[in-house]
Amino acid sequence: MSDTLNRYYLQAMGIDLWVLRKPNPSGGQDLSALAQEVAACNRCALHKTRTQTVFFRGSPQAKLMIIGEAPGFYEDQQGQPFVGKAGSLLNQMLQSIEMVEEDVYIANVLKCRPPNNRDPQADEIAQCSSYLARQIELVQPHLILALGRFAGQFLLNKPLPLKQLRNTLHHYHNIPFIVSYHPAYLLRNPADKKKAYFDLVTAKKLLIENSC
Ligand code: URA
């Protein structure tokens, strides 16, 4: 008997149907509801100068989550992270380890562009941090790749320089993460691209080894 017919007979007999639901760790809020909340955010002054908020690109089912710093000019215009020059480099870097946009979930520490692409300020990070924390909770990635010190410091909750953040397997709420160079830094310092490539190879190995 088909499922539909079976349901029809049970309903006709007045028997309540129970549906097994996947538990939602964030207490019911899903990613699209969170994106809407972010789009209306005015917690810090950046909402006054943004064109729009920037939430994510890629796949919410991805095993690898990539976290950058904050939207730049093109991200603010298009509403997606890493779509400018740094984004092109990030795409090429992913291709070098045979990954495409659908294999990753990309987000930023800040959801709004800081004016003139200045560094995020501590109060802006503090106001915005619960959004990224909830994105991680909802996506449940198997591995996180933090790009640059702001993403690394957010996950580790320690103000360490990038040098001390790299080359170590850290954990954020039991989710393993590694820290690498930010693509914008690599555009200015191409000599470090080789080291960034090895970080990516490490990420890929971790995903495979842990059958992530
Ligand atoms: N740099 C980032 O950190 N994030 C973006 O989305 C773009 C540039």
JSON list of C-alpha atoms and ligand atoms in Angstrom, two decimals:
[
{"chain": "A", "resi": 1, "resn": "MET", "atom": "CA", "xyz": [0.00, 0.00, 0.00]},
{"chain": "A", "resi": 2, "resn": "SER", "atom": "CA", "xyz": [1.36, 3.45, -0.85]},
{"chain": "A", "resi": 3, "resn": "ASP", "atom": "CA", "xyz": [2.18, 5.95, 1.90]},
{"chain": "A", "resi": 4, "resn": "THR", "atom": "CA", "xyz": [-0.50, 8.34, 0.67]},
{"chain": "A", "resi": 5, "resn": "LEU", "atom": "CA", "xyz": [-3.20, 5.64, 0.69]},
{"chain": "A", "resi": 6, "resn": "ASN", "atom": "CA", "xyz": [-2.09, 4.43, 4.10]},
{"chain": "A", "resi": 7, "resn": "ARG", "atom": "CA", "xyz": [-2.32, 7.98, 5.47]},
{"chain": "A", "resi": 8, "resn": "TYR", "atom": "CA", "xyz": [-5.76, 8.37, 3.89]},
{"chain": "A", "resi": 9, "resn": "TYR", "atom": "CA", "xyz": [-7.13, 5.23, 5.59]},
{"chain": "A", "resi": 10, "resn": "LEU", "atom": "CA", "xyz": [-5.61, 6.16, 8.97]},
{"chain": "A", "resi": 11, "resn": "GLN", "atom": "CA", "xyz": [-7.07, 9.66, 8.76]},
{"chain": "A", "resi": 12, "resn": "ALA", "atom": "CA", "xyz": [-10.45, 8.26, 7.72]},
{"chain": "A", "resi": 13, "resn": "MET", "atom": "CA", "xyz": [-10.36, 6.08, 10.84]},
{"chain": "A", "resi": 14, "resn": "GLY", "atom": "CA", "xyz": [-9.65, 9.15, 12.99]},
{"chain": "A", "resi": 15, "resn": "ILE", "atom": "CA", "xyz": [-6.11, 8.04, 13.89]},
{"chain": "A", "resi": 16, "resn": "ASP", "atom": "CA", "xyz": [-3.66, 10.89, 14.54]},
{"chain": "A", "resi": 17, "resn": "LEU", "atom": "CA", "xyz": [-0.49, 10.75, 12.48]},
{"chain": "A", "resi": 18, "resn": "TRP", "atom": "CA", "xyz": [2.86, 11.35, 14.13]},
{"chain": "A", "resi": 19, "resn": "VAL", "atom": "CA", "xyz": [5.64, 12.85, 12.04]},
{"chain": "A", "resi": 20, "resn": "LEU", "atom": "CA", "xyz": [9.25, 12.41, 13.12]},
{"chain": "A", "resi": 21, "resn": "ARG", "atom": "CA", "xyz": [10.93, 15.84, 13.16]},
{"chain": "A", "resi": 22, "resn": "LYS", "atom": "CA", "xyz": [14.65, 16.58, 13.06]},
{"chain": "A", "resi": 23, "resn": "PRO", "atom": "CA", "xyz": [15.60, 18.38, 16.27]},
{"chain": "A", "resi": 24, "resn": "ASN", "atom": "CA", "xyz": [16.50, 22.03, 15.63]},
{"chain": "A", "resi": 25, "resn": "PRO", "atom": "CA", "xyz": [19.37, 23.02, 17.93]},
{"chain": "A", "resi": 26, "resn": "SER", "atom": "CA", "xyz": [18.58, 26.73, 17.71]},
{"chain": "A", "resi": 27, "resn": "GLY", "atom": "CA", "xyz": [15.12, 26.39, 19.20]},
{"chain": "A", "resi": 28, "resn": "GLY", "atom": "CA", "xyz": [13.13, 26.57, 16.01]},
{"chain": "A", "resi": 29, "resn": "GLN", "atom": "CA", "xyz": [14.73, 29.40, 14.09]},
{"chain": "A", "resi": 30, "resn": "ASP", "atom": "CA", "xyz": [16.01, 28.42, 10.67]},
{"chain": "A", "resi": 31, "resn": "LEU", "atom": "CA", "xyz": [18.56, 30.07, 8.42]},
{"chain": "A", "resi": 32, "resn": "SER", "atom": "CA", "xyz": [16.09, 32.03, 6.33]},
{"chain": "A", "resi": 33, "resn": "ALA", "atom": "CA", "xyz": [14.41, 33.46, 9.44]},
{"chain": "A", "resi": 34, "resn": "LEU", "atom": "CA", "xyz": [17.85, 34.37, 10.76]},
{"chain": "A", "resi": 35, "resn": "ALA", "atom": "CA", "xyz": [18.74, 36.02, 7.44]},
{"chain": "A", "resi": 36, "resn": "GLN", "atom": "CA", "xyz": [15.57, 38.12, 7.69]},
{"chain": "A", "resi": 37, "resn": "GLU", "atom": "CA", "xyz": [16.43, 39.13, 11.24]},
{"chain": "A", "resi": 38, "resn": "VAL", "atom": "CA", "xyz": [19.93, 40.13, 10.10]},
{"chain": "A", "resi": 39, "resn": "ALA", "atom": "CA", "xyz": [18.49, 42.14, 7.17]},
{"chain": "A", "resi": 40, "resn": "ALA", "atom": "CA", "xyz": [16.52, 44.26, 9.64]},
{"chain": "A", "resi": 41, "resn": "CYS", "atom": "CA", "xyz": [19.39, 44.63, 12.14]},
{"chain": "A", "resi": 42, "resn": "ASN", "atom": "CA", "xyz": [20.24, 48.04, 13.54]},
{"chain": "A", "resi": 43, "resn": "ARG", "atom": "CA", "xyz": [22.32, 46.94, 16.52]},
{"chain": "A", "resi": 44, "resn": "CYS", "atom": "CA", "xyz": [25.34, 49.02, 15.51]},
{"chain": "A", "resi": 45, "resn": "ALA", "atom": "CA", "xyz": [26.04, 52.14, 13.43]},
{"chain": "A", "resi": 46, "resn": "LEU", "atom": "CA", "xyz": [27.03, 50.11, 10.35]},
{"chain": "A", "resi": 47, "resn": "HIS", "atom": "CA", "xyz": [23.36, 49.76, 9.45]},
{"chain": "A", "resi": 48, "resn": "LYS", "atom": "CA", "xyz": [23.32, 53.46, 8.55]},
{"chain": "A", "resi": 49, "resn": "THR", "atom": "CA", "xyz": [26.01, 53.17, 5.87]},
{"chain": "A", "resi": 50, "resn": "ARG", "atom": "CA", "xyz": [25.28, 49.70, 4.42]},
{"chain": "A", "resi": 51, "resn": "THR", "atom": "CA", "xyz": [23.50, 49.14, 1.11]},
{"chain": "A", "resi": 52, "resn": "GLN", "atom": "CA", "xyz": [22.32, 45.76, 2.39]},
{"chain": "A", "resi": 53, "resn": "THR", "atom": "CA", "xyz": [23.36, 43.04, 4.80]},
{"chain": "A", "resi": 54, "resn": "VAL", "atom": "CA", "xyz": [25.49, 40.14, 3.58]},
{"chain": "A", "resi": 55, "resn": "PHE", "atom": "CA", "xyz": [24.52, 36.75, 5.00]},
{"chain": "A", "resi": 56, "resn": "PHE", "atom": "CA", "xyz": [26.03, 33.83, 3.07]},
{"chain": "A", "resi": 57, "resn": "ARG", "atom": "CA", "xyz": [26.77, 32.14, -0.22]},
{"chain": "A", "resi": 58, "resn": "GLY", "atom": "CA", "xyz": [27.23, 28.45, -0.95]},
{"chain": "A", "resi": 59, "resn": "SER", "atom": "CA", "xyz": [25.27, 25.57, 0.50]},
{"chain": "A", "resi": 60, "resn": "PRO", "atom": "CA", "xyz": [23.76, 25.25, 4.01]},
{"chain": "A", "resi": 61, "resn": "GLN", "atom": "CA", "xyz": [24.39, 21.48, 3.63]},
{"chain": "A", "resi": 62, "resn": "ALA", "atom": "CA", "xyz": [28.12, 21.99, 3.12]},
{"chain": "A", "resi": 63, "resn": "LYS", "atom": "CA", "xyz": [30.57, 20.20, 5.39]},
{"chain": "A", "resi": 64, "resn": "LEU", "atom": "CA", "xyz": [33.11, 23.00, 5.16]},
{"chain": "A", "resi": 65, "resn": "MET", "atom": "CA", "xyz": [32.21, 26.46, 6.47]},
{"chain": "A", "resi": 66, "resn": "ILE", "atom": "CA", "xyz": [34.46, 29.37, 5.50]},
{"chain": "A", "resi": 67, "resn": "ILE", "atom": "CA", "xyz": [34.41, 32.52, 7.61]},
{"chain": "A", "resi": 68, "resn": "GLY", "atom": "CA", "xyz": [35.79, 35.85, 6.44]},
{"chain": "A", "resi": 69, "resn": "GLU", "atom": "CA", "xyz": [35.92, 39.27, 8.04]},
{"chain": "A", "resi": 70, "resn": "ALA", "atom": "CA", "xyz": [33.31, 41.67, 6.69]},
{"chain": "A", "resi": 71, "resn": "PRO", "atom": "CA", "xyz": [31.68, 42.66, 3.40]},
{"chain": "A", "resi": 72, "resn": "GLY", "atom": "CA", "xyz": [33.60, 45.00, 1.11]},
{"chain": "A", "resi": 73, "resn": "PHE", "atom": "CA", "xyz": [32.30, 47.30, -1.63]},
{"chain": "A", "resi": 74, "resn": "TYR", "atom": "CA", "xyz": [31.10, 44.60, -4.06]},
{"chain": "A", "resi": 75, "resn": "GLU", "atom": "CA", "xyz": [29.64, 42.41, -1.31]},
{"chain": "A", "resi": 76, "resn": "ASP", "atom": "CA", "xyz": [27.68, 45.38, 0.02]},
{"chain": "A", "resi": 77, "resn": "GLN", "atom": "CA", "xyz": [26.40, 46.03, -3.53]},
{"chain": "A", "resi": 78, "resn": "GLN", "atom": "CA", "xyz": [25.52, 42.41, -4.34]},
{"chain": "A", "resi": 79, "resn": "GLY", "atom": "CA", "xyz": [24.49, 41.07, -0.92]},
{"chain": "A", "resi": 80, "resn": "GLN", "atom": "CA", "xyz": [26.80, 38.04, -1.04]},
{"chain": "A", "resi": 81, "resn": "PRO", "atom": "CA", "xyz": [30.16, 37.40, 0.64]},
{"chain": "A", "resi": 82, "resn": "PHE", "atom": "CA", "xyz": [33.42, 37.25, -1.29]},
{"chain": "A", "resi": 83, "resn": "VAL", "atom": "CA", "xyz": [32.25, 38.40, -4.70]},
{"chain": "A", "resi": 84, "resn": "GLY", "atom": "CA", "xyz": [35.01, 40.98, -5.30]},
{"chain": "A", "resi": 85, "resn": "LYS", "atom": "CA", "xyz": [38.71, 40.46, -6.07]},
{"chain": "A", "resi": 86, "resn": "ALA", "atom": "CA", "xyz": [39.33, 38.60, -2.80]},
{"chain": "A", "resi": 87, "resn": "GLY", "atom": "CA", "xyz": [36.34, 36.41, -3.68]},
{"chain": "A", "resi": 88, "resn": "SER", "atom": "CA", "xyz": [37.80, 35.53, -7.09]},
{"chain": "A", "resi": 89, "resn": "LEU", "atom": "CA", "xyz": [41.00, 34.46, -5.39]},
{"chain": "A", "resi": 90, "resn": "LEU", "atom": "CA", "xyz": [39.01, 32.44, -2.85]},
{"chain": "A", "resi": 91, "resn": "ASN", "atom": "CA", "xyz": [37.17, 30.68, -5.70]},
{"chain": "A", "resi": 92, "resn": "GLN", "atom": "CA", "xyz": [40.50, 29.86, -7.38]},
{"chain": "A", "resi": 93, "resn": "MET", "atom": "CA", "xyz": [41.91, 28.59, -4.09]},
{"chain": "A", "resi": 94, "resn": "LEU", "atom": "CA", "xyz": [38.89, 26.31, -3.67]},
{"chain": "A", "resi": 95, "resn": "GLN", "atom": "CA", "xyz": [39.29, 25.05, -7.22]},
{"chain": "A", "resi": 96, "resn": "SER", "atom": "CA", "xyz": [42.90, 24.16, -6.39]},
{"chain": "A", "resi": 97, "resn": "ILE", "atom": "CA", "xyz": [41.58, 21.57, -3.92]},
{"chain": "A", "resi": 98, "resn": "GLU", "atom": "CA", "xyz": [38.77, 20.53, -6.26]},
{"chain": "A", "resi": 99, "resn": "MET", "atom": "CA", "xyz": [35.99, 22.26, -4.40]},
{"chain": "A", "resi": 100, "resn": "VAL", "atom": "CA", "xyz": [33.26, 24.51, -5.74]},
{"chain": "A", "resi": 101, "resn": "GLU", "atom": "CA", "xyz": [30.74, 26.93, -4.22]},
{"chain": "A", "resi": 102, "resn": "GLU", "atom": "CA", "xyz": [28.25, 24.11, -3.51]},
{"chain": "A", "resi": 103, "resn": "ASP", "atom": "CA", "xyz": [30.84, 22.38, -1.30]},
{"chain": "A", "resi": 104, "resn": "VAL", "atom": "CA", "xyz": [31.14, 25.30, 1.11]},
{"chain": "A", "resi": 105, "resn": "TYR", "atom": "CA", "xyz": [29.07, 27.65, 3.23]},
{"chain": "A", "resi": 106, "resn": "ILE", "atom": "CA", "xyz": [30.68, 31.11, 3.25]},
{"chain": "A", "resi": 107, "resn": "ALA", "atom": "CA", "xyz": [29.87, 33.78, 5.82]},
{"chain": "A", "resi": 108, "resn": "ASN", "atom": "CA", "xyz": [31.55, 36.70, 7.57]},
{"chain": "A", "resi": 109, "resn": "VAL", "atom": "CA", "xyz": [32.09, 37.87, 11.15]},
{"chain": "A", "resi": 110, "resn": "LEU", "atom": "CA", "xyz": [30.31, 41.15, 10.31]},
{"chain": "A", "resi": 111, "resn": "LYS", "atom": "CA", "xyz": [27.18, 41.25, 8.20]},
{"chain": "A", "resi": 112, "resn": "CYS", "atom": "CA", "xyz": [27.55, 44.92, 7.18]},
{"chain": "A", "resi": 113, "resn": "ARG", "atom": "CA", "xyz": [30.34, 46.71, 5.35]},
{"chain": "A", "resi": 114, "resn": "PRO", "atom": "CA", "xyz": [32.57, 48.93, 7.51]},
{"chain": "A", "resi": 115, "resn": "PRO", "atom": "CA", "xyz": [33.01, 52.33, 5.76]},
{"chain": "A", "resi": 116, "resn": "ASN", "atom": "CA", "xyz": [36.05, 52.37, 3.44]},
{"chain": "A", "resi": 117, "resn": "ASN", "atom": "CA", "xyz": [36.68, 48.71, 4.31]},
{"chain": "A", "resi": 118, "resn": "ARG", "atom": "CA", "xyz": [38.27, 49.64, 7.63]},
{"chain": "A", "resi": 119, "resn": "ASP", "atom": "CA", "xyz": [38.88, 46.91, 10.23]},
{"chain": "A", "resi": 120, "resn": "PRO", "atom": "CA", "xyz": [35.84, 45.76, 12.21]},
{"chain": "A", "resi": 121, "resn": "GLN", "atom": "CA", "xyz": [35.63, 47.46, 15.62]},
{"chain": "A", "resi": 122, "resn": "ALA", "atom": "CA", "xyz": [35.28, 45.48, 18.86]},
{"chain": "A", "resi": 123, "resn": "ASP", "atom": "CA", "xyz": [31.77, 46.83, 19.58]},
{"chain": "A", "resi": 124, "resn": "GLU", "atom": "CA", "xyz": [30.59, 45.94, 16.04]},
{"chain": "A", "resi": 125, "resn": "ILE", "atom": "CA", "xyz": [31.89, 42.38, 16.43]},
{"chain": "A", "resi": 126, "resn": "ALA", "atom": "CA", "xyz": [30.25, 42.10, 19.85]},
{"chain": "A", "resi": 127, "resn": "GLN", "atom": "CA", "xyz": [26.86, 43.24, 18.48]},
{"chain": "A", "resi": 128, "resn": "CYS", "atom": "CA", "xyz": [27.07, 40.96, 15.42]},
{"chain": "A", "resi": 129, "resn": "SER", "atom": "CA", "xyz": [28.61, 37.85, 16.98]},
{"chain": "A", "resi": 130, "resn": "SER", "atom": "CA", "xyz": [25.37, 36.06, 17.89]},
{"chain": "A", "resi": 131, "resn": "TYR", "atom": "CA", "xyz": [24.38, 35.96, 14.20]},
{"chain": "A", "resi": 132, "resn": "LEU", "atom": "CA", "xyz": [27.49, 34.04, 13.16]},
{"chain": "A", "resi": 133, "resn": "ALA", "atom": "CA", "xyz": [27.21, 31.82, 16.24]},
{"chain": "A", "resi": 134, "resn": "ARG", "atom": "CA", "xyz": [23.66, 30.89, 15.17]},
{"chain": "A", "resi": 135, "resn": "GLN", "atom": "CA", "xyz": [24.71, 30.33, 11.55]},
{"chain": "A", "resi": 136, "resn": "ILE", "atom": "CA", "xyz": [27.34, 27.84, 12.76]},
{"chain": "A", "resi": 137, "resn": "GLU", "atom": "CA", "xyz": [24.81, 26.17, 15.06]},
{"chain": "A", "resi": 138, "resn": "LEU", "atom": "CA", "xyz": [22.30, 25.79, 12.22]},
{"chain": "A", "resi": 139, "resn": "VAL", "atom": "CA", "xyz": [24.73, 24.69, 9.50]},
{"chain": "A", "resi": 140, "resn": "GLN", "atom": "CA", "xyz": [26.64, 22.32, 11.81]},
{"chain": "A", "resi": 141, "resn": "PRO", "atom": "CA", "xyz": [29.72, 22.19, 9.57]},
{"chain": "A", "resi": 142, "resn": "HIS", "atom": "CA", "xyz": [32.19, 19.35, 10.02]},
{"chain": "A", "resi": 143, "resn": "LEU", "atom": "CA", "xyz": [35.11, 21.74, 9.67]},
{"chain": "A", "resi": 144, "resn": "ILE", "atom": "CA", "xyz": [35.54, 25.52, 9.69]},
{"chain": "A", "resi": 145, "resn": "LEU", "atom": "CA", "xyz": [38.21, 27.43, 7.79]},
{"chain": "A", "resi": 146, "resn": "ALA", "atom": "CA", "xyz": [38.70, 30.87, 9.32]},
{"chain": "A", "resi": 147, "resn": "LEU", "atom": "CA", "xyz": [40.23, 33.41, 6.95]},
{"chain": "A", "resi": 148, "resn": "GLY", "atom": "CA", "xyz": [42.22, 36.11, 8.70]},
{"chain": "A", "resi": 149, "resn": "ARG", "atom": "CA", "xyz": [42.69, 37.05, 12.34]},
{"chain": "A", "resi": 150, "resn": "PHE", "atom": "CA", "xyz": [39.20, 38.46, 12.93]},
{"chain": "A", "resi": 151, "resn": "ALA", "atom": "CA", "xyz": [37.52, 35.15, 12.07]},
{"chain": "A", "resi": 152, "resn": "GLY", "atom": "CA", "xyz": [40.16, 33.18, 13.98]},
{"chain": "A", "resi": 153, "resn": "GLN", "atom": "CA", "xyz": [39.86, 35.39, 17.06]},
{"chain": "A", "resi": 154, "resn": "PHE", "atom": "CA", "xyz": [36.07, 35.17, 16.96]},
{"chain": "A", "resi": 155, "resn": "LEU", "atom": "CA", "xyz": [36.14, 31.36, 17.00]},
{"chain": "A", "resi": 156, "resn": "LEU", "atom": "CA", "xyz": [38.89, 31.06, 19.58]},
{"chain": "A", "resi": 157, "resn": "ASN", "atom": "CA", "xyz": [37.63, 33.99, 21.65]},
{"chain": "A", "resi": 158, "resn": "LYS", "atom": "CA", "xyz": [41.22, 35.13, 22.13]},
{"chain": "A", "resi": 159, "resn": "PRO", "atom": "CA", "xyz": [42.97, 38.17, 20.62]},
{"chain": "A", "resi": 160, "resn": "LEU", "atom": "CA", "xyz": [45.91, 36.22, 19.18]},
{"chain": "A", "resi": 161, "resn": "PRO", "atom": "CA", "xyz": [47.84, 37.34, 16.08]},
{"chain": "A", "resi": 162, "resn": "LEU", "atom": "CA", "xyz": [47.40, 35.27, 12.91]},
{"chain": "A", "resi": 163, "resn": "LYS", "atom": "CA", "xyz": [50.89, 33.79, 13.30]},
{"chain": "A", "resi": 164, "resn": "GLN", "atom": "CA", "xyz": [49.79, 32.09, 16.51]},
{"chain": "A", "resi": 165, "resn": "LEU", "atom": "CA", "xyz": [46.40, 31.09, 15.14]},
{"chain": "A", "resi": 166, "resn": "ARG", "atom": "CA", "xyz": [47.76, 29.26, 12.06]},
{"chain": "A", "resi": 167, "resn": "ASN", "atom": "CA", "xyz": [49.11, 25.70, 11.98]},
{"chain": "A", "resi": 168, "resn": "THR", "atom": "CA", "xyz": [46.97, 24.46, 14.87]},
{"chain": "A", "resi": 169, "resn": "LEU", "atom": "CA", "xyz": [43.77, 22.45, 14.92]},
{"chain": "A", "resi": 170, "resn": "HIS", "atom": "CA", "xyz": [41.42, 24.39, 17.21]},
{"chain": "A", "resi": 171, "resn": "HIS", "atom": "CA", "xyz": [37.86, 23.66, 18.28]},
{"chain": "A", "resi": 172, "resn": "TYR", "atom": "CA", "xyz": [34.78, 25.87, 18.45]},
{"chain": "A", "resi": 173, "resn": "HIS", "atom": "CA", "xyz": [31.99, 24.13, 20.42]},
{"chain": "A", "resi": 174, "resn": "ASN", "atom": "CA", "xyz": [33.49, 20.77, 19.41]},
{"chain": "A", "resi": 175, "resn": "ILE", "atom": "CA", "xyz": [33.68, 21.76, 15.73]},
{"chain": "A", "resi": 176, "resn": "PRO", "atom": "CA", "xyz": [37.30, 21.58, 14.47]},
{"chain": "A", "resi": 177, "resn": "PHE", "atom": "CA", "xyz": [38.68, 24.69, 12.80]},
{"chain": "A", "resi": 178, "resn": "ILE", "atom": "CA", "xyz": [41.90, 25.92, 11.26]},
{"chain": "A", "resi": 179, "resn": "VAL", "atom": "CA", "xyz": [42.97, 29.48, 10.50]},
{"chain": "A", "resi": 180, "resn": "SER", "atom": "CA", "xyz": [44.58, 30.68, 7.29]},
{"chain": "A", "resi": 181, "resn": "TYR", "atom": "CA", "xyz": [45.44, 33.92, 5.52]},
{"chain": "A", "resi": 182, "resn": "HIS", "atom": "CA", "xyz": [42.68, 36.23, 4.35]},
{"chain": "A", "resi": 183, "resn": "PRO", "atom": "CA", "xyz": [42.51, 36.35, 0.52]},
{"chain": "A", "resi": 184, "resn": "ALA", "atom": "CA", "xyz": [42.73, 40.18, 0.57]},
{"chain": "A", "resi": 185, "resn": "TYR", "atom": "CA", "xyz": [46.05, 39.84, 2.44]},
{"chain": "A", "resi": 186, "resn": "LEU", "atom": "CA", "xyz": [47.20, 37.29, -0.15]},
{"chain": "A", "resi": 187, "resn": "LEU", "atom": "CA", "xyz": [46.43, 39.73, -2.97]},
{"chain": "A", "resi": 188, "resn": "ARG", "atom": "CA", "xyz": [48.86, 42.15, -1.31]},
{"chain": "A", "resi": 189, "resn": "ASN", "atom": "CA", "xyz": [51.35, 39.45, -0.29]},
{"chain": "A", "resi": 190, "resn": "PRO", "atom": "CA", "xyz": [51.33, 36.78, -3.04]},
{"chain": "A", "resi": 191, "resn": "ALA", "atom": "CA", "xyz": [54.45, 35.13, -1.60]},
{"chain": "A", "resi": 192, "resn": "ASP", "atom": "CA", "xyz": [52.27, 33.67, 1.16]},
{"chain": "A", "resi": 193, "resn": "LYS", "atom": "CA", "xyz": [49.86, 31.98, -1.31]},
{"chain": "A", "resi": 194, "resn": "LYS", "atom": "CA", "xyz": [51.93, 28.78, -1.09]},
{"chain": "A", "resi": 195, "resn": "LYS", "atom": "CA", "xyz": [51.36, 28.60, 2.69]},
{"chain": "A", "resi": 196, "resn": "ALA", "atom": "CA", "xyz": [47.66, 29.31, 2.19]},
{"chain": "A", "resi": 197, "resn": "TYR", "atom": "CA", "xyz": [47.52, 26.46, -0.33]},
{"chain": "A", "resi": 198, "resn": "PHE", "atom": "CA", "xyz": [48.99, 24.07, 2.25]},
{"chain": "A", "resi": 199, "resn": "ASP", "atom": "CA", "xyz": [46.35, 25.22, 4.75]},
{"chain": "A", "resi": 200, "resn": "LEU", "atom": "CA", "xyz": [43.68, 24.35, 2.19]},
{"chain": "A", "resi": 201, "resn": "VAL", "atom": "CA", "xyz": [45.23, 20.95, 1.56]},
{"chain": "A", "resi": 202, "resn": "THR", "atom": "CA", "xyz": [45.15, 20.39, 5.33]},
{"chain": "A", "resi": 203, "resn": "ALA", "atom": "CA", "xyz": [41.45, 21.34, 5.39]},
{"chain": "A", "resi": 204, "resn": "LYS", "atom": "CA", "xyz": [40.69, 18.91, 2.56]},
{"chain": "A", "resi": 205, "resn": "LYS", "atom": "CA", "xyz": [42.65, 16.12, 4.32]},
{"chain": "A", "resi": 206, "resn": "LEU", "atom": "CA", "xyz": [40.77, 16.73, 7.57]},
{"chain": "A", "resi": 207, "resn": "LEU", "atom": "CA", "xyz": [37.45, 16.53, 5.74]},
{"chain": "A", "resi": 208, "resn": "ILE", "atom": "CA", "xyz": [38.43, 13.24, 4.11]},
{"chain": "A", "resi": 209, "resn": "GLU", "atom": "CA", "xyz": [40.17, 11.64, 7.13]},
{"chain": "A", "resi": 210, "resn": "ASN", "atom": "CA", "xyz": [37.28, 12.30, 9.45]},
{"chain": "A", "resi": 211, "resn": "SER", "atom": "CA", "xyz": [34.95, 11.16, 6.66]},
{"chain": "A", "resi": 212, "resn": "CYS", "atom": "CA", "xyz": [33.53, 14.65, 7.06]},
{"chain": "B", "resi": 1, "resn": "URA", "atom": "N1", "xyz": [36.42, 40.09, 2.67]},
{"chain": "B", "resi": 1, "resn": "URA", "atom": "C1", "xyz": [35.74, 39.41, 3.61]},
{"chain": "B", "resi": 1, "resn": "URA", "atom": "O1", "xyz": [36.26, 39.12, 4.68]},
{"chain": "B", "resi": 1, "resn": "URA", "atom": "N2", "xyz": [34.53, 39.06, 3.34]},
{"chain": "B", "resi": 1, "resn": "URA", "atom": "C2", "xyz": [33.93, 39.33, 2.21]},
{"chain": "B", "resi": 1, "resn": "URA", "atom": "O2", "xyz": [32.79, 38.97, 2.05]},
{"chain": "B", "resi": 1, "resn": "URA", "atom": "C3", "xyz": [34.67, 40.03, 1.23]},
{"chain": "B", "resi": 1, "resn": "URA", "atom": "C4", "xyz": [35.91, 40.40, 1.49]}
]
